[in-house]
XYZ file of C-alpha atoms in Angstrom:
531
model
C 24.520 -15.482 45.320
C 22.282 -12.438 45.163
C 18.507 -12.761 44.995
C 17.042 -12.408 41.514
C 14.598 -9.593 40.957
C 11.949 -11.495 39.005
C 9.517 -8.576 39.116
C 12.121 -6.669 37.083
C 11.540 -3.424 38.985
C 14.560 -1.455 40.217
C 14.353 1.291 42.809
C 16.606 3.392 44.973
C 20.174 4.663 44.593
C 21.431 1.313 43.245
C 18.621 0.886 40.702
C 20.822 1.175 37.594
C 23.536 -1.074 39.011
C 20.992 -3.765 39.805
C 19.387 -3.322 36.388
C 22.757 -4.027 34.713
C 23.737 -6.830 37.093
C 23.131 -10.315 35.582
C 23.101 -11.833 39.040
C 20.107 -9.722 40.090
C 18.143 -9.197 36.860
C 16.081 -12.123 35.552
C 17.907 -14.398 33.090
C 17.991 -13.063 29.545
C 15.239 -14.734 27.469
C 15.777 -18.063 25.739
C 13.256 -18.316 22.907
C 12.514 -21.387 20.786
C 12.266 -20.710 17.068
C 8.948 -21.655 15.438
C 8.845 -24.478 12.920
C 8.764 -21.929 10.085
C 12.277 -20.787 11.072
C 13.610 -24.271 11.839
C 14.136 -26.452 8.752
C 15.215 -29.354 10.968
C 12.140 -29.459 13.170
C 10.945 -32.688 11.557
C 14.323 -34.230 12.373
C 13.739 -33.759 16.086
C 15.828 -30.592 16.314
C 14.662 -27.783 18.571
C 16.473 -24.462 18.284
C 16.553 -21.725 20.909
C 17.787 -18.142 20.603
C 19.574 -16.826 23.684
C 18.646 -13.157 23.564
C 21.837 -11.462 24.692
C 20.448 -8.325 23.055
C 17.932 -8.061 25.898
C 20.646 -6.993 28.313
C 20.362 -3.244 29.093
C 23.418 -2.646 26.886
C 21.695 -4.580 24.052
C 24.605 -6.846 23.099
C 26.572 -9.917 24.159
C 29.671 -7.878 24.994
C 27.972 -6.398 28.055
C 29.019 -9.466 30.049
C 32.760 -9.159 29.303
C 32.627 -5.379 29.716
C 31.063 -5.749 33.150
C 33.583 -8.366 34.274
C 36.605 -6.531 32.856
C 35.706 -3.227 34.478
C 34.626 -4.769 37.752
C 38.102 -6.239 38.195
C 40.054 -3.519 36.381
C 38.870 -0.146 37.653
C 40.752 1.162 40.669
C 38.546 3.570 42.684
C 39.954 7.119 42.970
C 42.752 6.163 40.581
C 41.238 5.160 37.239
C 40.079 8.229 35.324
C 40.035 7.006 31.719
C 39.075 3.771 29.960
C 40.469 3.020 26.498
C 39.665 -0.012 24.353
C 40.093 -1.056 20.735
C 36.620 -2.205 19.703
C 34.448 -2.441 16.607
C 31.502 -1.161 18.612
C 29.603 -3.370 21.027
C 32.333 -3.886 23.629
C 33.324 -0.275 24.003
C 29.722 0.966 23.907
C 28.946 -1.435 26.755
C 32.047 -0.196 28.573
C 30.885 3.407 28.212
C 27.547 2.667 29.883
C 28.953 0.360 32.557
C 31.779 2.790 33.364
C 29.217 5.473 34.153
C 26.689 3.253 35.926
C 29.090 1.338 38.162
C 32.181 3.520 38.404
C 31.147 7.102 37.663
C 33.662 7.348 34.788
C 32.706 9.505 31.799
C 36.010 9.452 29.919
C 35.882 6.350 27.713
C 37.929 6.196 24.501
C 37.251 3.967 21.513
C 40.186 3.031 19.292
C 38.934 1.508 16.063
C 39.475 1.019 12.361
C 39.144 3.891 9.929
C 36.998 1.486 7.888
C 34.217 1.618 10.472
C 30.916 2.717 8.948
C 29.627 6.228 9.507
C 26.511 4.813 11.191
C 28.585 2.971 13.763
C 30.818 5.995 14.383
C 27.772 8.131 15.038
C 26.403 5.470 17.352
C 29.579 5.667 19.411
C 29.401 9.452 19.457
C 25.789 9.113 20.547
C 26.928 7.163 23.598
C 29.525 9.812 24.425
C 32.668 7.952 23.352
C 35.866 9.711 22.372
C 36.952 8.170 19.063
C 40.410 7.667 17.562
C 40.717 5.981 14.171
C 43.555 3.756 13.006
C 44.587 2.669 9.532
C 45.461 -0.841 8.467
C 43.313 -3.978 8.688
C 39.832 -3.545 10.131
C 40.543 -6.535 12.390
C 44.225 -6.190 13.372
C 46.119 -8.995 15.031
C 46.238 -8.449 18.810
C 50.041 -8.317 18.853
C 50.532 -6.088 15.817
C 52.386 -3.033 17.153
C 51.124 -0.958 14.229
C 47.452 -1.412 15.140
C 45.030 0.191 17.538
C 44.939 -2.764 19.944
C 48.552 -2.240 20.936
C 48.133 1.543 20.870
C 45.468 1.253 23.581
C 47.775 -1.011 25.573
C 50.676 1.470 25.336
C 48.501 4.409 26.372
C 47.495 2.589 29.551
C 51.113 1.713 30.305
C 52.033 5.398 30.191
C 49.587 6.478 32.920
C 48.207 4.810 36.031
C 44.972 6.748 35.574
C 44.266 5.037 32.229
C 42.745 1.540 32.094
C 42.920 -0.631 29.000
C 40.671 -3.638 29.791
C 42.123 -5.412 26.716
C 39.292 -7.661 25.625
C 41.670 -9.511 23.277
C 44.105 -10.824 25.873
C 42.374 -10.561 29.242
C 40.950 -13.847 30.536
C 38.249 -11.902 32.337
C 36.624 -11.597 28.913
C 35.836 -15.282 28.403
C 35.465 -15.945 32.124
C 32.417 -13.652 32.159
C 30.551 -16.282 30.158
C 31.636 -18.972 32.602
C 30.347 -16.719 35.346
C 27.024 -15.621 33.846
C 26.016 -16.699 30.322
C 26.672 -20.433 30.607
C 24.913 -20.840 33.964
C 21.881 -18.925 32.684
C 21.513 -21.179 29.646
C 21.936 -24.379 31.622
C 19.415 -23.214 34.211
C 16.906 -22.346 31.500
C 17.523 -25.395 29.285
C 18.939 -28.264 31.357
C 18.250 -30.670 28.466
C 20.571 -28.721 26.127
C 22.561 -30.855 23.644
C 24.390 -28.224 21.561
C 25.654 -24.671 22.140
C 26.614 -22.414 19.225
C 28.358 -19.043 19.217
C 30.441 -16.910 16.869
C 34.119 -16.253 17.393
C 35.559 -12.726 17.296
C 37.839 -12.321 20.249
C 36.675 -15.933 20.835
C 35.731 -14.914 24.376
C 32.093 -16.014 24.134
C 32.833 -19.474 22.769
C 35.859 -19.934 25.025
C 33.713 -19.169 28.057
C 30.684 -21.208 27.024
C 32.821 -24.104 25.856
C 34.792 -24.157 29.094
C 31.637 -23.953 31.177
C 29.814 -26.810 29.459
C 32.925 -28.972 29.419
C 32.897 -28.775 33.203
C 29.165 -28.718 33.907
C 27.673 -30.890 31.145
C 30.332 -32.484 28.992
C 27.787 -34.131 26.674
C 26.908 -30.742 25.174
C 28.362 -30.362 21.672
C 30.234 -27.051 21.336
C 29.983 -25.415 17.911
C 32.094 -22.378 17.041
C 31.424 -20.202 13.989
C 34.044 -18.217 12.042
C 33.805 -15.931 9.048
C 34.513 -17.517 5.690
C 37.960 -16.617 4.345
C 37.936 -13.322 2.458
C 34.441 -12.417 3.672
C 33.282 -10.174 6.486
C 30.472 -10.159 9.025
C 30.545 -7.444 11.723
C 32.108 -8.889 14.877
C 33.369 -12.436 14.197
C 36.771 -13.240 12.706
C 38.081 -15.690 10.172
C 39.840 -18.814 11.363
C 43.186 -17.393 10.201
C 42.731 -14.268 12.337
C 42.010 -16.418 15.376
C 45.454 -18.023 15.243
C 47.227 -15.419 17.420
C 44.365 -15.159 19.948
C 45.498 -16.494 23.330
C 42.124 -17.481 24.737
C 41.490 -21.240 25.113
C 39.176 -21.383 22.099
C 40.768 -24.486 20.588
C 39.935 -26.582 23.647
C 36.496 -24.980 23.919
C 35.034 -26.120 20.611
C 34.284 -29.514 19.131
C 33.782 -28.225 15.605
C 34.099 -24.947 13.680
C 31.866 -23.843 10.834
C 32.904 -21.079 8.417
C 30.016 -18.882 7.318
C 29.648 -16.318 4.534
C 28.126 -12.881 4.965
C 25.151 -13.132 2.590
C 23.305 -15.940 4.443
C 24.193 -14.245 7.743
C 22.420 -11.042 6.760
C 19.587 -12.960 5.106
C 18.889 -15.122 8.166
C 19.105 -12.088 10.436
C 16.495 -10.370 8.274
C 14.277 -13.452 8.478
C 14.629 -13.599 12.260
C 13.763 -9.915 12.597
C 10.663 -10.184 10.438
C 9.430 -13.069 12.553
C 9.890 -11.448 15.959
C 13.499 -12.288 16.900
C 15.064 -8.857 16.444
C 18.760 -9.515 15.962
C 21.707 -8.397 13.855
C 23.971 -9.992 11.251
C 26.244 -11.833 13.681
C 23.129 -13.467 15.171
C 22.115 -14.664 11.712
C 25.736 -15.724 11.290
C 25.518 -17.980 14.350
C 22.250 -19.526 13.184
C 23.656 -20.141 9.704
C 26.634 -21.918 11.241
C 24.239 -24.119 13.195
C 22.207 -24.871 10.059
C 25.343 -25.810 8.119
C 26.487 -28.169 10.864
C 23.072 -29.821 11.227
C 22.861 -30.305 7.466
C 26.260 -32.008 7.382
C 25.322 -34.357 10.206
C 22.011 -35.131 8.517
C 23.721 -36.031 5.249
C 26.244 -38.164 7.115
C 23.453 -39.917 8.980
C 24.922 -38.905 12.354
C 22.420 -36.236 13.386
C 20.641 -38.530 15.838
C 23.901 -38.992 17.764
C 23.423 -35.497 19.179
C 20.041 -36.343 20.731
C 19.457 -36.505 24.472
C 17.412 -38.904 26.556
C 14.158 -37.503 25.177
C 15.222 -38.313 21.613
C 15.364 -34.660 20.625
C 18.292 -32.347 19.898
C 18.060 -29.115 21.878
C 20.309 -26.436 20.347
C 20.964 -22.931 21.674
C 22.612 -20.186 19.640
C 23.456 -16.664 20.762
C 21.602 -13.637 19.445
C 24.329 -11.171 20.194
C 23.612 -7.963 18.283
C 20.861 -5.743 16.896
C 20.336 -4.830 13.220
C 19.808 -1.087 13.360
C 23.372 0.162 12.944
C 23.825 -2.142 9.931
C 20.750 -1.181 7.910
C 22.770 0.192 4.981
C 24.846 -2.994 4.926
C 21.689 -5.126 4.685
C 20.641 -3.296 1.541
C 24.143 -3.409 0.066
C 24.642 -7.075 0.883
C 21.228 -8.492 0.006
C 19.973 -6.258 -2.781
C 16.624 -4.613 -3.362
C 14.790 -7.888 -4.009
C 14.780 -8.605 -0.274
C 12.875 -5.424 0.549
C 9.411 -4.104 -0.346
C 9.417 -1.319 -2.886
C 8.571 2.205 -1.733
C 5.453 3.541 -3.415
C 5.677 7.118 -4.695
C 9.450 6.951 -4.269
C 9.828 9.978 -6.540
C 8.608 12.106 -3.627
C 11.805 11.303 -1.750
C 13.681 14.001 -3.675
C 11.088 16.790 -3.656
C 8.751 18.545 -1.222
C 11.563 18.615 1.313
C 10.544 21.584 3.425
C 8.293 21.886 6.430
C 4.630 22.817 6.515
C 2.818 24.691 9.242
C -0.933 24.867 9.746
C -0.523 28.534 10.693
C 0.508 29.262 7.096
C -2.735 27.870 5.636
C -5.478 30.295 6.580
C -9.212 30.119 6.260
C -10.422 32.438 3.452
C -12.046 35.117 5.634
C -9.043 35.277 7.941
C -6.709 35.647 4.970
C -8.792 38.416 3.395
C -8.946 40.298 6.680
C -5.155 40.128 6.961
C -4.492 41.438 3.459
C -7.170 44.108 2.892
C -8.068 47.261 4.826
C -10.642 49.971 3.922
C -10.509 52.671 6.605
C -9.706 49.805 8.974
C -13.040 48.177 8.109
C -13.373 45.690 5.296
C -16.750 45.122 3.740
C -16.539 41.485 2.749
C -19.363 41.575 0.228
C -17.883 44.567 -1.588
C -14.533 42.836 -1.839
C -16.041 39.609 -3.073
C -18.230 41.505 -5.497
C -15.146 43.120 -6.982
C -13.549 39.708 -7.397
C -16.228 38.920 -9.993
C -15.593 41.967 -12.222
C -13.476 41.659 -15.339
C -9.907 42.854 -14.916
C -10.453 46.059 -16.904
C -13.496 46.933 -14.751
C -11.510 46.383 -11.526
C -8.576 48.628 -12.294
C -10.174 51.806 -10.976
C -11.326 50.120 -7.809
C -7.993 48.530 -6.999
C -6.769 51.833 -5.585
C -9.450 51.424 -2.940
C -9.590 47.654 -2.675
C -5.919 46.760 -3.025
C -3.840 44.757 -0.555
C -2.067 46.580 2.248
C 1.177 48.285 1.282
C 3.424 45.671 2.876
C 1.564 42.712 1.335
C 1.150 41.139 -2.060
C -1.302 38.569 -3.393
C 0.083 36.176 -5.987
C -2.341 34.168 -8.143
C -0.849 31.041 -9.742
C -3.812 30.256 -12.030
C -3.957 30.630 -15.777
C -4.716 34.146 -17.190
C -8.239 33.373 -18.441
C -9.295 32.113 -15.032
C -7.534 34.988 -13.334
C -9.411 37.539 -15.489
C -12.752 35.881 -14.775
C -12.434 35.950 -10.981
C -9.537 37.138 -8.851
C -8.757 39.170 -5.768
C -8.423 42.918 -6.374
C -4.815 44.078 -6.534
C -3.431 40.579 -6.987
C -0.724 39.757 -9.530
C -0.829 36.818 -11.888
C 2.096 34.388 -12.202
C 0.621 31.467 -14.162
C 2.018 28.206 -12.829
C -0.823 25.700 -12.425
C -3.532 24.489 -14.763
C -7.237 24.155 -14.037
C -8.277 20.547 -13.551
C -4.777 19.364 -12.634
C -4.882 16.881 -9.758
C -3.762 18.025 -6.343
C 0.001 17.638 -5.800
C -0.887 15.711 -2.652
C -2.821 13.086 -4.622
C -0.606 12.782 -7.695
C 3.162 12.453 -7.097
C 3.967 13.457 -10.690
C 2.179 16.765 -10.165
C 4.092 17.352 -6.926
C 7.437 16.619 -8.570
C 6.776 18.968 -11.491
C 5.371 21.753 -9.323
C 8.075 21.605 -6.654
C 10.920 21.550 -9.172
C 9.372 24.464 -11.071
C 9.036 26.478 -7.878
C 12.628 25.697 -6.913
C 13.888 26.744 -10.349
C 11.962 30.020 -10.347
C 13.160 30.984 -6.895
C 16.807 30.072 -7.416
C 17.574 33.262 -9.359
C 17.258 36.632 -7.649
C 16.683 38.149 -11.092
C 13.293 36.478 -11.341
C 10.462 39.006 -11.366
C 8.593 36.971 -8.786
C 11.500 37.199 -6.337
C 11.781 40.948 -6.573
C 8.021 41.352 -6.117
C 7.904 39.108 -3.026
C 10.997 40.403 -1.263
C 10.199 42.191 2.014
C 6.473 41.584 1.504
C 3.978 39.341 3.280
C 2.541 37.337 0.399
C -0.723 35.451 0.021
C -0.398 32.694 -2.574
C -3.570 31.698 -4.396
C -4.390 28.818 -6.733
C -7.474 26.887 -7.780
C -8.009 24.662 -4.756
C -5.314 25.882 -2.344
C -3.071 22.796 -2.565
C -0.537 24.077 -5.094
C -0.386 27.355 -3.157
C 0.248 25.361 0.012
C 3.279 23.752 -1.637
C 4.456 27.135 -2.903
C 4.140 28.551 0.611
C 6.330 25.760 1.981
C 9.020 26.494 -0.609
C 8.831 30.260 -0.114
C 9.085 29.957 3.658
C 12.150 27.735 3.266
C 13.749 30.437 1.093
C 13.183 33.122 3.695
C 10.002 34.700 2.337
C 6.920 35.370 4.463
C 4.071 33.616 2.714
C 0.637 32.186 3.446
C -2.011 30.324 1.471
C -5.751 29.828 1.874
C -7.537 26.575 2.575
C -9.579 25.770 -0.535
C -7.980 28.480 -2.667
C -9.922 30.646 -5.085
C -12.659 28.026 -5.273
C -13.462 28.570 -1.597
C -13.508 32.354 -2.012
C -15.609 32.129 -5.154
C -18.257 30.170 -3.290
C -18.475 33.017 -0.764
C -18.861 35.750 -3.370
C -22.255 37.603 -3.327
C -24.584 36.472 -6.035
C -24.824 39.888 -7.687
C -25.033 39.990 -11.459
C -25.416 42.716 -14.098
C -23.564 45.341 -12.037
C -20.680 47.158 -13.663
C -18.504 50.173 -13.099
C -18.911 52.934 -10.513
C -22.692 53.167 -10.822
C -23.162 49.468 -10.386
C -20.874 49.391 -7.364
C -22.649 52.345 -5.731
C -26.021 50.740 -6.359
C -24.842 47.474 -4.835
C -23.091 49.222 -1.957
C -26.236 51.156 -1.120
C -28.303 47.982 -0.993
C -26.034 45.709 0.943
C -23.540 46.252 3.703
C -23.053 42.855 5.279
C -21.067 41.941 8.326
C -17.488 43.178 8.301
C -14.375 41.194 8.921
C -10.896 42.183 9.978
């Protein structure tokens, strides 16, 4: 027996192997459920979750995968591993093949009814995937299914290993070797062990172990209710052709439906026991059994010397790859509503702080007068009426490769606007910021999208091949417009604070008009310049 590494620190060339090795790593946690999650607490029942998800491979199938490969891989001969698996087993095999045996070529044979999320998860872990039609859980001996296809592929080449989790006793023996001893060491007072039955390997192993080591332990197996489906476990009918010794390894079988399995899993997760639907499935099976014994008046018969009933169930999977199934199975009433959900379909493009410039920096980028821009002159011209500015816009117009687009209403544009800018009215004065009012964002973003969809739009032809500065009242609507324009391939910027920020900077010069007024003002004041 190897020494356990209770500090849980792994170093050196064998660090990963030791990390994955259940004989070296500390036992996987066994966590008692709080009273709020245990409806039978007042009946003297204590329930413990065996956190198989805390193995480095994050699922119960890591134990069989490790045992199968340890005894199946032939060094310098095995080049490929192929297994029919719904997910956890073959994902564990992929990691363990690399960590222990240096094998990268692992193939997953699985049902074409596997969810897209699970397929992507397998791709994420580097698995080569082959899909098969027919039942999602084929009988192990059905020559038309993927289980037998994996078997035949291995028979054709000595370099291919099919561990065959469905018919290889090393599957269930892994739980005799590791899982059972861990639980008994952690909870010597255990009275009941509960696990789901897919290949039946887990329950066959645990049931065999406790029959030998502590025969008083009640062994509860859990199967899927007929016609229903929970990821992983099988129905009792589908267990009939399985050759593992599951019948002699259980004292009772509960059949569990999918809805309470997902619901209990959700409840466990929200209370700190992060686990997937087959974990909730196991707990529901335990609840059903305890309730039957309570109604029969035989619950106390399960108690140990301390008068309590210590039950352990396996948490064997994680919820993340099944998130869509939780929503489909349970319905929206189980989940908090999303505020401002209407924003999920708009404002879809990126923002960049470099596109939102401070007013002076923006003006310096878009205006040049003999390479020197007199800020006060420019701001003074902003205050002139549009008909008074026309003559000056030849001098104070944006650079030739730029354009300034003002989204405000015409009356506001005529009162104060940047020389040489063009007016495309899109936003109203006093309208809330699109970042504070979702309805404003939705309307603005959809309007921008619609206007930019057609290349015949005047705005598109004006902006093409130009660096544009988008202006609005407070800068926020222009910021949204900049995001949309950038996503469509235009070069666009906005200003922080919009026209309001520029208006506050404008020189307080009144009663000047036309050329004479400008010359008089220009002679009196030449403030600091900005590029």
